[in-house]
Short mmCIF file of C-alpha atoms in Angstrom, two decimals:
data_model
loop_
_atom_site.label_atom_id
_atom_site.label_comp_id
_atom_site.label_asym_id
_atom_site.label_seq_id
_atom_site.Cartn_x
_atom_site.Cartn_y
_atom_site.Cartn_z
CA UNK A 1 101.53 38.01 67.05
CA UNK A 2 97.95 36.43 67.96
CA UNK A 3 95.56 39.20 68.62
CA UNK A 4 92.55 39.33 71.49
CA UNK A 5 89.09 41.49 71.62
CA UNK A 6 88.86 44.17 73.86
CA UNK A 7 84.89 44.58 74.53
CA UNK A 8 82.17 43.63 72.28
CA UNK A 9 82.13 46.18 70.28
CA UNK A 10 84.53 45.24 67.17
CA UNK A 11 88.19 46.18 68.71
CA UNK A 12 90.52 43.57 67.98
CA UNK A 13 94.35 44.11 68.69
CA UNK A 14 97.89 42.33 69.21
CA UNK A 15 97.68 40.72 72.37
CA UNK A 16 100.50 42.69 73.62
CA UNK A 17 100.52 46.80 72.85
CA UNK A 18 103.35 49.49 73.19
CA UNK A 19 103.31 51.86 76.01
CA UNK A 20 105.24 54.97 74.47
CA UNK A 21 104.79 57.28 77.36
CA UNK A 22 108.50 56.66 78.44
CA UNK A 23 109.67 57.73 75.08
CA UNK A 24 108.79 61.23 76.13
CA UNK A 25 108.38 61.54 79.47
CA UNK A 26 108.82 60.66 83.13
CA UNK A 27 111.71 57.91 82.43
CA UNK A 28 114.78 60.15 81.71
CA UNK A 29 116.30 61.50 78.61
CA UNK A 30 114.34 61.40 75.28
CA UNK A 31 115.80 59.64 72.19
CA UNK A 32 113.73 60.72 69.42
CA UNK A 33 115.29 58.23 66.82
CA UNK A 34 115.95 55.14 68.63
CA UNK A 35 112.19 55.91 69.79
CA UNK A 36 111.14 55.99 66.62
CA UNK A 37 112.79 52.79 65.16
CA UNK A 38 110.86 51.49 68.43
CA UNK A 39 108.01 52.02 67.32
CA UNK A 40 107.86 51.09 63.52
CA UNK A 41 110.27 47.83 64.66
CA UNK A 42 106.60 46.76 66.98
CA UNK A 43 104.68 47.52 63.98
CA UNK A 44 106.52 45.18 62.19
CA UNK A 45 106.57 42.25 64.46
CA UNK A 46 103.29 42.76 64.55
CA UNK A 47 102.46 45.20 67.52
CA UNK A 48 99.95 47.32 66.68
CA UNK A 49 98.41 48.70 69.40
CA UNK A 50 100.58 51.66 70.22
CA UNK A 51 99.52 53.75 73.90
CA UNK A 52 100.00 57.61 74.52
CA UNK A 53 98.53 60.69 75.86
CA UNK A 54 98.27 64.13 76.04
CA UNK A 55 100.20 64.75 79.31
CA UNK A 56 102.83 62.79 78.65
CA UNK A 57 105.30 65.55 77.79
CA UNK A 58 102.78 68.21 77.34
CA UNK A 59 102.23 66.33 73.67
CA UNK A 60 105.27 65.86 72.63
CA UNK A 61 104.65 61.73 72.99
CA UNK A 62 101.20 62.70 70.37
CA UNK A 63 103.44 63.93 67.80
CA UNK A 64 106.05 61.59 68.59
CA UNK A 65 103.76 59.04 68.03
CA UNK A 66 102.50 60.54 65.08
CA UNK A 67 105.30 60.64 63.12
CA UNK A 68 106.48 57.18 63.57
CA UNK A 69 103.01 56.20 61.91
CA UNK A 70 102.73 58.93 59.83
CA UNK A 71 103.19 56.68 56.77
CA UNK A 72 101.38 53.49 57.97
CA UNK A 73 98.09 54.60 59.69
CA UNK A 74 96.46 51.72 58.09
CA UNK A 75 98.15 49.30 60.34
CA UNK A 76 97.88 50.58 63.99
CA UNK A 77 95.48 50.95 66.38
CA UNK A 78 95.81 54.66 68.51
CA UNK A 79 95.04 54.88 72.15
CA UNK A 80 95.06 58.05 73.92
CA UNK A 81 94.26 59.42 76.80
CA UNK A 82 92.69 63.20 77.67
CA UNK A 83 91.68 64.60 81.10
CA UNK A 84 94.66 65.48 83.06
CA UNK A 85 97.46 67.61 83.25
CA UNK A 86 100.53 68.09 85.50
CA UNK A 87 100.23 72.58 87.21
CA UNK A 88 103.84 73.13 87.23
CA UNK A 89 103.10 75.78 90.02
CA UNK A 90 101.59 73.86 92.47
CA UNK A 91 103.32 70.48 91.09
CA UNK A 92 100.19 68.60 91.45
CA UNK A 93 98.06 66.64 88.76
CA UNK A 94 95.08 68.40 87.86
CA UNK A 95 91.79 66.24 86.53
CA UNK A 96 89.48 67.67 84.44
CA UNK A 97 86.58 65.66 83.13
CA UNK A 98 84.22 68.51 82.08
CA UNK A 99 82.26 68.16 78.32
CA UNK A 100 84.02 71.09 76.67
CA UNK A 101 87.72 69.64 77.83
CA UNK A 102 86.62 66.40 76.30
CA UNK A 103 85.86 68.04 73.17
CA UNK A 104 88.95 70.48 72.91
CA UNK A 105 91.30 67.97 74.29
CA UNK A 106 90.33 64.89 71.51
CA UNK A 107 90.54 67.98 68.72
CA UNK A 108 94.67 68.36 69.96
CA UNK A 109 94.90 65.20 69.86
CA UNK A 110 93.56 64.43 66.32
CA UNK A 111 95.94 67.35 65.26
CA UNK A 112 99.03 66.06 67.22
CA UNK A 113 98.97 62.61 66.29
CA UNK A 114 98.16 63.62 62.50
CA UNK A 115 95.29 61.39 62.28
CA UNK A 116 91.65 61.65 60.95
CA UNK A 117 90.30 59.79 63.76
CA UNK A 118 91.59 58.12 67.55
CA UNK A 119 91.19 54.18 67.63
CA UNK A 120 90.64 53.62 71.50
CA UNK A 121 89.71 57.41 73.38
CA UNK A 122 90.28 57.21 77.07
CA UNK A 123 89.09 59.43 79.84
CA UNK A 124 93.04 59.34 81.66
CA UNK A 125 91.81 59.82 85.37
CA UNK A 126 87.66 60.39 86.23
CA UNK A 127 87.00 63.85 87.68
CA UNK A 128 85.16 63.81 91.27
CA UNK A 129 83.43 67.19 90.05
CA UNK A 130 81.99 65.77 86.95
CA UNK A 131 79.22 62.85 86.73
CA UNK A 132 80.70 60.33 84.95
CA UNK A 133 77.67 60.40 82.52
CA UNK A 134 78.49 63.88 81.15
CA UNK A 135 82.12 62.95 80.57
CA UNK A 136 81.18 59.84 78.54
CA UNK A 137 78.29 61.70 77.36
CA UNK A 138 80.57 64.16 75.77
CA UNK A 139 82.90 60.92 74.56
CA UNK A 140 79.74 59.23 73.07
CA UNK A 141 79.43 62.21 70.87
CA UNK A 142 82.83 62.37 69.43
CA UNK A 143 82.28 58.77 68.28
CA UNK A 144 79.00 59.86 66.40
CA UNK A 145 80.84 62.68 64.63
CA UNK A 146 83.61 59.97 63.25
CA UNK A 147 86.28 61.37 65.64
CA UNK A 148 86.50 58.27 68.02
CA UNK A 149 85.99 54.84 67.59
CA UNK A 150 85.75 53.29 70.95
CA UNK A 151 85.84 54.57 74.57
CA UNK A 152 87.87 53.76 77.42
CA UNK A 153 88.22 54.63 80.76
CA UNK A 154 91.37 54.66 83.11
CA UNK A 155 91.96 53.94 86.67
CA UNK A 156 88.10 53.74 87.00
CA UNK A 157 86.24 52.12 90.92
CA UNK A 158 83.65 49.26 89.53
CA UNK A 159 80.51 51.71 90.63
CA UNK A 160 82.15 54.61 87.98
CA UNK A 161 82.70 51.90 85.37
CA UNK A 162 78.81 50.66 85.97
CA UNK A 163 77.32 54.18 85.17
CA UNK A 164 79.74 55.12 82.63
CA UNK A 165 78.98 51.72 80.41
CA UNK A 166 75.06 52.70 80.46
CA UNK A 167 75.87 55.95 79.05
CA UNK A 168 77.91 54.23 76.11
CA UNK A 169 79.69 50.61 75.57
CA UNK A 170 83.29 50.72 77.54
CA UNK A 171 85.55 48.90 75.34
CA UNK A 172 88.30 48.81 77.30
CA UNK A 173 89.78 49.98 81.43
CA UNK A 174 93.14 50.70 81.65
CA UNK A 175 94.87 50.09 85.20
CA UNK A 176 97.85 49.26 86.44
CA UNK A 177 98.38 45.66 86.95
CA UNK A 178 101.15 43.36 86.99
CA UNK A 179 102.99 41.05 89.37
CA UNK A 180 103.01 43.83 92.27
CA UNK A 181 100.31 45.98 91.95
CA UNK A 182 97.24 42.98 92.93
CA UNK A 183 94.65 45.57 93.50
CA UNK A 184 92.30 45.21 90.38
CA UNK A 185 91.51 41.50 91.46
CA UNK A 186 89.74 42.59 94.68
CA UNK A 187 86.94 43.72 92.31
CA UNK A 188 88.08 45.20 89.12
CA UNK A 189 87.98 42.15 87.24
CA UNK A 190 85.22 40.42 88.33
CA UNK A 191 83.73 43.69 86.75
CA UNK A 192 85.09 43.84 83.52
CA UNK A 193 84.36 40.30 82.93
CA UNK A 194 80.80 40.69 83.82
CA UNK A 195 80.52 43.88 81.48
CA UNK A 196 82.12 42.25 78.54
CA UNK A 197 84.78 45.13 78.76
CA UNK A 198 88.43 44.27 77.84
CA UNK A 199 91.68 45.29 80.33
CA UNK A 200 94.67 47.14 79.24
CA UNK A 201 96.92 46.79 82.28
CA UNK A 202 99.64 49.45 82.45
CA UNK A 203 103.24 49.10 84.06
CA UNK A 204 103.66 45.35 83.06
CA UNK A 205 106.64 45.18 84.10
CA UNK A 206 106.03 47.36 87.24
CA UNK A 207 107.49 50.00 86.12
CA UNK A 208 110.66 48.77 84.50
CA UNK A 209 111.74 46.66 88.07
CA UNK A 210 110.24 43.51 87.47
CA UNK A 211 112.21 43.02 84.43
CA UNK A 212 115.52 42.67 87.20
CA UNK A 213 117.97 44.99 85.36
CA UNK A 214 116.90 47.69 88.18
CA UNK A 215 119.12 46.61 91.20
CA UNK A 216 120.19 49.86 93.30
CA UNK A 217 118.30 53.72 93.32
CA UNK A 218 121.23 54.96 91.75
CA UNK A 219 119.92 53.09 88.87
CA UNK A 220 117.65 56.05 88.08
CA UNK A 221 118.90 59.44 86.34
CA UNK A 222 118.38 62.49 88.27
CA UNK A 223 115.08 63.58 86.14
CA UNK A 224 113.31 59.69 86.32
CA UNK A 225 109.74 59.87 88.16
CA UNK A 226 110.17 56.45 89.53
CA UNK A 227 112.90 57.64 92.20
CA UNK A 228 110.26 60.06 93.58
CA UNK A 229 108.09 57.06 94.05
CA UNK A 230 107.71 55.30 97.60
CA UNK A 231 108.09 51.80 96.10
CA UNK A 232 111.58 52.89 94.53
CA UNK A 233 112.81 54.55 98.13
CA UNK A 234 114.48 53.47 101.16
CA UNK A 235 114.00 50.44 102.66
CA UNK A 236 110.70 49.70 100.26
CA UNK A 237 113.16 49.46 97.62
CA UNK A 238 115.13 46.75 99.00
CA UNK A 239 111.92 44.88 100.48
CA UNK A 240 110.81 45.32 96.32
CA UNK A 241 113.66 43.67 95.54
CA UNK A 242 113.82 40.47 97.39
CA UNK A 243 110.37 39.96 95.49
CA UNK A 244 112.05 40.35 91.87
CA UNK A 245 114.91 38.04 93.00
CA UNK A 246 112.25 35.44 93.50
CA UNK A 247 110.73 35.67 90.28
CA UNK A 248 114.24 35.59 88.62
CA UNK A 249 114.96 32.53 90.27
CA UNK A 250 111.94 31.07 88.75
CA UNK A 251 112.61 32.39 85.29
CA UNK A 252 116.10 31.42 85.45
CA UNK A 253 114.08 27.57 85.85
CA UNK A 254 111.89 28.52 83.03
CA UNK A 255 115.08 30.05 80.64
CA UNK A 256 112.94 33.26 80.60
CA UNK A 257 114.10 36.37 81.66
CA UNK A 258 112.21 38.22 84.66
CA UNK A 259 110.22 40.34 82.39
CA UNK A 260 108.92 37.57 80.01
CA UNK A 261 107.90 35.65 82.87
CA UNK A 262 105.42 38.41 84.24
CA UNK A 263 104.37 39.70 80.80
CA UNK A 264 103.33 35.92 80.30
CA UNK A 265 101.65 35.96 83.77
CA UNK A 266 99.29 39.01 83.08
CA UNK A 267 98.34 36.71 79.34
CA UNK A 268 97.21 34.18 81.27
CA UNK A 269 94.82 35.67 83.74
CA UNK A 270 92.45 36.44 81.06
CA UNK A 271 91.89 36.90 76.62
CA UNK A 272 90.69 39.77 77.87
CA UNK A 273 93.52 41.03 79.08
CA UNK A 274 96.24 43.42 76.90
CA UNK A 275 99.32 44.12 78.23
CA UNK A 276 101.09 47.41 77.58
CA UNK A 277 104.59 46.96 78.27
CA UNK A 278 106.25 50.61 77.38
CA UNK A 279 110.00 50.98 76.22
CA UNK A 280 111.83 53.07 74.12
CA UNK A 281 114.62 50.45 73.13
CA UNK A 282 114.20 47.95 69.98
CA UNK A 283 116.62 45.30 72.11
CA UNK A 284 113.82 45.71 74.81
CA UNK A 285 110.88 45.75 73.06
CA UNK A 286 112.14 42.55 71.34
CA UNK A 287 112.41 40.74 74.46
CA UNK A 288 109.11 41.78 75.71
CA UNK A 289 107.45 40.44 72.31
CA UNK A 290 108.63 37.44 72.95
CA UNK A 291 106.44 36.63 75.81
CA UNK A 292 104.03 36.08 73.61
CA UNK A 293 105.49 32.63 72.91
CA UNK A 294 105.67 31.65 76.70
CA UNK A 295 103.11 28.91 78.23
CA UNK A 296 103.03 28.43 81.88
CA UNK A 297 102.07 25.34 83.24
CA UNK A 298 99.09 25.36 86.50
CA UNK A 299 102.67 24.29 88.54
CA UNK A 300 104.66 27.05 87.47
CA UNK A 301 101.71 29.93 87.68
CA UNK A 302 101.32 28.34 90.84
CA UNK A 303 104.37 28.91 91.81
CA UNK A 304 104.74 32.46 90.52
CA UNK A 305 101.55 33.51 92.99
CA UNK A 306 103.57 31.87 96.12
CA UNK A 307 106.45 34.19 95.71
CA UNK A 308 104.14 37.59 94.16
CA UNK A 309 100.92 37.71 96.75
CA UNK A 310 98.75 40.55 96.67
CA UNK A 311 100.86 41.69 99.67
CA UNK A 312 104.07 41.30 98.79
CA UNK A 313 105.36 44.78 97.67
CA UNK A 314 106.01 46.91 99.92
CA UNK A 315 105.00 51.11 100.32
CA UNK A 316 102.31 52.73 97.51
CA UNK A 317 102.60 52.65 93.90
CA UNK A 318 102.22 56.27 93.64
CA UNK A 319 103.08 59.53 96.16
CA UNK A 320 100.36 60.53 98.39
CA UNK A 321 99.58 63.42 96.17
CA UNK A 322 99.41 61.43 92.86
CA UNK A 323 97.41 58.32 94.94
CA UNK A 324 94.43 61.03 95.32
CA UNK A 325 93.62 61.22 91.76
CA UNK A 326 92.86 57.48 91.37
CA UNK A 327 88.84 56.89 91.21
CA UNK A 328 87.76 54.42 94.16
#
């Protein structure tokens, strides 16, 4: 596994990282074993970037994590994420950016995930009622007292990203990004490259569909977040999946599978640029590695933008309610 510099300021990981959220949240039943096996199996392929948070499953993913590295700290590099939370009452996400969460939150996390110290820290979702500059503030300050190592931001507008990097070196934005969710080239990038900051682009695969083995909504158990989504509903769902028959058609060509072929995409828009495909399956994870290997010619990446546009998906990525939390 090659490896690829996310900002300037001395964070080097595999060029593809583990998303773990799934393993504990949002994508149906948990499987604590086959999760962990997931995780060490990365490690030893040579994965070690390995992605969680605090919400996902109220920190359960943390100490999932946690264990499954308990005995080889040494040779991973921990990203999480603080700042928001999911108010069962009012089933809405709540953001929270303010100095003292910072602070508390990246002290449950140290204790969760076992660890003396958090590789990457990210601020999940930017609050609208903080300044960015006290939030990072607060984030500069856990990396003076040895807590953090390098900051992050996620789902951040280009002005936010701006003010937050004069307040302390960004190392890293993490967005979603893949095949059929365009947005961050409108002016994301362009920013990030400018700042020297790396990208971490979440849902890969988007969300699990690009990789073709999602065909009908009954796909999804009852308790899976995606079939709440309006990309995975209705007559967006079938629109959807005209696109990923097009891109299977082209991998089928290539003797990739659908997956490989955008995980190789996203590598080649950019060193800067880490993909964090999540799964909580070995056979899966396997596959996924193994767009490391793939090389696209200008014809066939060519090709690949013909059938994915920035307009070809059809209906939101996330439900009206979720959509408002996203910094623009």
């Amino acid at each position: 596994m090659k490896t690829r510099k996310l900002g300037n300021q001395g964070l080097t990981v595999s060029e593809l990282g583990l998303g773990c959220m799934g393993m504990s949240f949002a994508y149906g039943a948990a499987d604590e074993t086959e999760s962990i096996a997931t995780i060490q199996r990365a490690i030893d392929l040579g994965v070690n970037f390995l992605d969680t948070a605090e919400m996902y499953g109220m920190g359960a993913n943390e100490q999932l994590v946690g264990k499954a590295i308990a005995s080889r700290r040494d040779e991973v590099i921990i990203a999480t994420k603080f700042g928001i939370h999911f108010d069962l009452n009012s089933r809405t996400l709540v953001v929270n950016g303010t100095p003292e969460t910072v602070k508390q939150s990246c002290d449950g996390s140290l204790k969760r995930l076992g660890v003396d110290y958090i590789d990457l820290y990210y601020q999940h979702r930017v609050d609208p009622n903080v300044p960015i500059e006290d939030t990072v503030g607060a984030m500069a300050e856990l990396v003076q007292a040895g807590k953090v190592r390098y900051l992050g931001l996620s789902e951040a507008a280009a002005s936010t990203i701006h003010r937050a990097h004069k307040v302390h070196p960004i190392s890293a934005l993490q967005s979603e990004y893949s095949l059929w969710s365009r947005h961050p080239e409108d002016e994301i990038l362009t920013t990030l490259q400018e700042l020297s900051i790396g990208f971490v682009p979440y849902s890969p695969l988007g969300r699990g569909f690009l990789s073709g083995k999602i065909t009908s909504p009954s796909d999804f158990a009852p308790d899976d977040f995606r079939a709440t989504q309006p990309r995975f509903q209705g007559e967006n769902f079938y629109k959807n999946l005209d696109l990923v028959n097009a891109i299977k058609e082209i991998a089928k060509i290539k003797n990739v599978t659908p997956g490989q072929l955008a995980l190789a995409w996203l590598l080649a828009q950019g060193e800067y640029i880490v993909p964090i495909p999540g799964t909580k399956r070995r056979a899966y994870l396997e596959e996924n590695i193994g767009a490391a290997d793939i090389m696209l010619t200008p014809e066939e990446l060519t090709q690949i933008q013909q059938v994915s546009t920035k307009n070809a998906v059809s209906g939101d990525r996330y439900s009206a309610s979720l959509m408002t939390s996203l910094n623009k």
